[in-house]
XYZ file of C-alpha atoms in Angstrom:
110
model
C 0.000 0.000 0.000
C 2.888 2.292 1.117
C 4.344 1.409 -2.545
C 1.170 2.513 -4.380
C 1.213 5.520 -2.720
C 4.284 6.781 -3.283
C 3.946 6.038 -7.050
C 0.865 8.127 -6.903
C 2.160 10.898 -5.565
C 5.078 10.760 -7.958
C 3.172 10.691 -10.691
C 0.713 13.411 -9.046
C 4.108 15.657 -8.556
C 5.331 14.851 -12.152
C 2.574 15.629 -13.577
C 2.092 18.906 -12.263
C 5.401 20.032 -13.217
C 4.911 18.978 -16.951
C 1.627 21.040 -16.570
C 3.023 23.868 -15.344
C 5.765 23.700 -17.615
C 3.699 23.337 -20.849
C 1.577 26.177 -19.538
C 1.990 29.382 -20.867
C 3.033 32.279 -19.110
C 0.763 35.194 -18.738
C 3.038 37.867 -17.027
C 6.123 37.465 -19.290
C 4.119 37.832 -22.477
C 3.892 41.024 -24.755
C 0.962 41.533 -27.029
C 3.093 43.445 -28.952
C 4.855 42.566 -31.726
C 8.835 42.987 -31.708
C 9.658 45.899 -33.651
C 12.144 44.211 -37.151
C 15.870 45.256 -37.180
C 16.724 48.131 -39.185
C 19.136 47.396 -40.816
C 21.839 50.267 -42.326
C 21.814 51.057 -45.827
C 25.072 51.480 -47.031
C 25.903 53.087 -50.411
C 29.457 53.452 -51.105
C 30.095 55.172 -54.159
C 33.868 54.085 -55.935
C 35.170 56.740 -58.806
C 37.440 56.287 -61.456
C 40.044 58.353 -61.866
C 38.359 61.243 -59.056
C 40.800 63.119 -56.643
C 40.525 63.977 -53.249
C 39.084 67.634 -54.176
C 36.897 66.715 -57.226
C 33.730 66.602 -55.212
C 31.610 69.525 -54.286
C 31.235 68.304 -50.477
C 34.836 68.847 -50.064
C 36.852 71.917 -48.238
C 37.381 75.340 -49.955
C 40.593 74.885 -48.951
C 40.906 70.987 -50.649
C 38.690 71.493 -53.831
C 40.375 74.898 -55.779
C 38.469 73.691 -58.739
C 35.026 72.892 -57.594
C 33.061 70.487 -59.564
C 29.154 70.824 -59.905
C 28.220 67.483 -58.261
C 24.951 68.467 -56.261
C 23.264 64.647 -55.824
C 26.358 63.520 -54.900
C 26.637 66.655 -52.394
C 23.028 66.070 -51.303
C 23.748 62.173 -50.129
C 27.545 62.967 -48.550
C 25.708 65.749 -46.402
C 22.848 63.340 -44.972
C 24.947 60.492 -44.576
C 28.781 59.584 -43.075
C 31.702 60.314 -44.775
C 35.148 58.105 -44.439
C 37.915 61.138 -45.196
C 40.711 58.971 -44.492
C 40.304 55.762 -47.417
C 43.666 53.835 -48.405
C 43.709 51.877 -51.172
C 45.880 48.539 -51.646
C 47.507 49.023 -54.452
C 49.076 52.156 -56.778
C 47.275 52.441 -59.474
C 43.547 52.399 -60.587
C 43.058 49.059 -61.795
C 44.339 46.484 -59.419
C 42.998 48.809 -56.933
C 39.209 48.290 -57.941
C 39.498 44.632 -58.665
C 41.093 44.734 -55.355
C 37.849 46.154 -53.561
C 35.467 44.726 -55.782
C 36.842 41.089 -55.482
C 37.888 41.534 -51.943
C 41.510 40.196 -52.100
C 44.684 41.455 -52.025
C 46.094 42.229 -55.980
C 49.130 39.905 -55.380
C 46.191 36.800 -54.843
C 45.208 37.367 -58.200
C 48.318 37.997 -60.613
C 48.904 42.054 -60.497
């Protein structure tokens, strides 16, 4: 008798934990749905053959001969702007295969 009573309880307390378990939880809920991850948009704009000062958006001091480039202006004055870039190699060409491929120029034969 002793035996069938402990199995009862037993099963009494195991299945009350599974229940409780299984049941969901009212004070840790939010009816709210989580807000999605904004993500950046980044834009990054790569010019052949363009100089430092060739931009409108640059210094007086930088650009002597100002260019007319007022879209480009527009999106480098609501956005970030890297002024210190380095490039990995010395001239144009290995340079943008360089960024575009995203290896080093002496990986692929330059």
């Amino acid at each position: 008798m002793l035996l069938h009573r402990t199995c009862v309880a037993s099963f009494a307390g195991l299945l009350l934990v599974l229940v409780g378990c299984a049941s969901p939880r009212t004070g840790d809920t939010d009816p709210r749905p989580a807000a999605p991850s904004r993500r950046p948009n980044i834009v990054l704009l790569y010019a052949d053959d363009a100089g430092y000062g060739d931009f409108g958006f640059q210094p007086r001091a930088v650009a002597k001969m100002r260019r007319l480039t007022p879209h480009i202006d527009a999106i480098a004055a609501a956005g970030v702007r890297c002024a210190a870039a380095y490039m990995s190699g010395p001239v144009c060409s290995p340079s943008r295969a360089g960024m575009l491929t995203g290896r080093y120029q002496s990986r692929f034969g330059h």
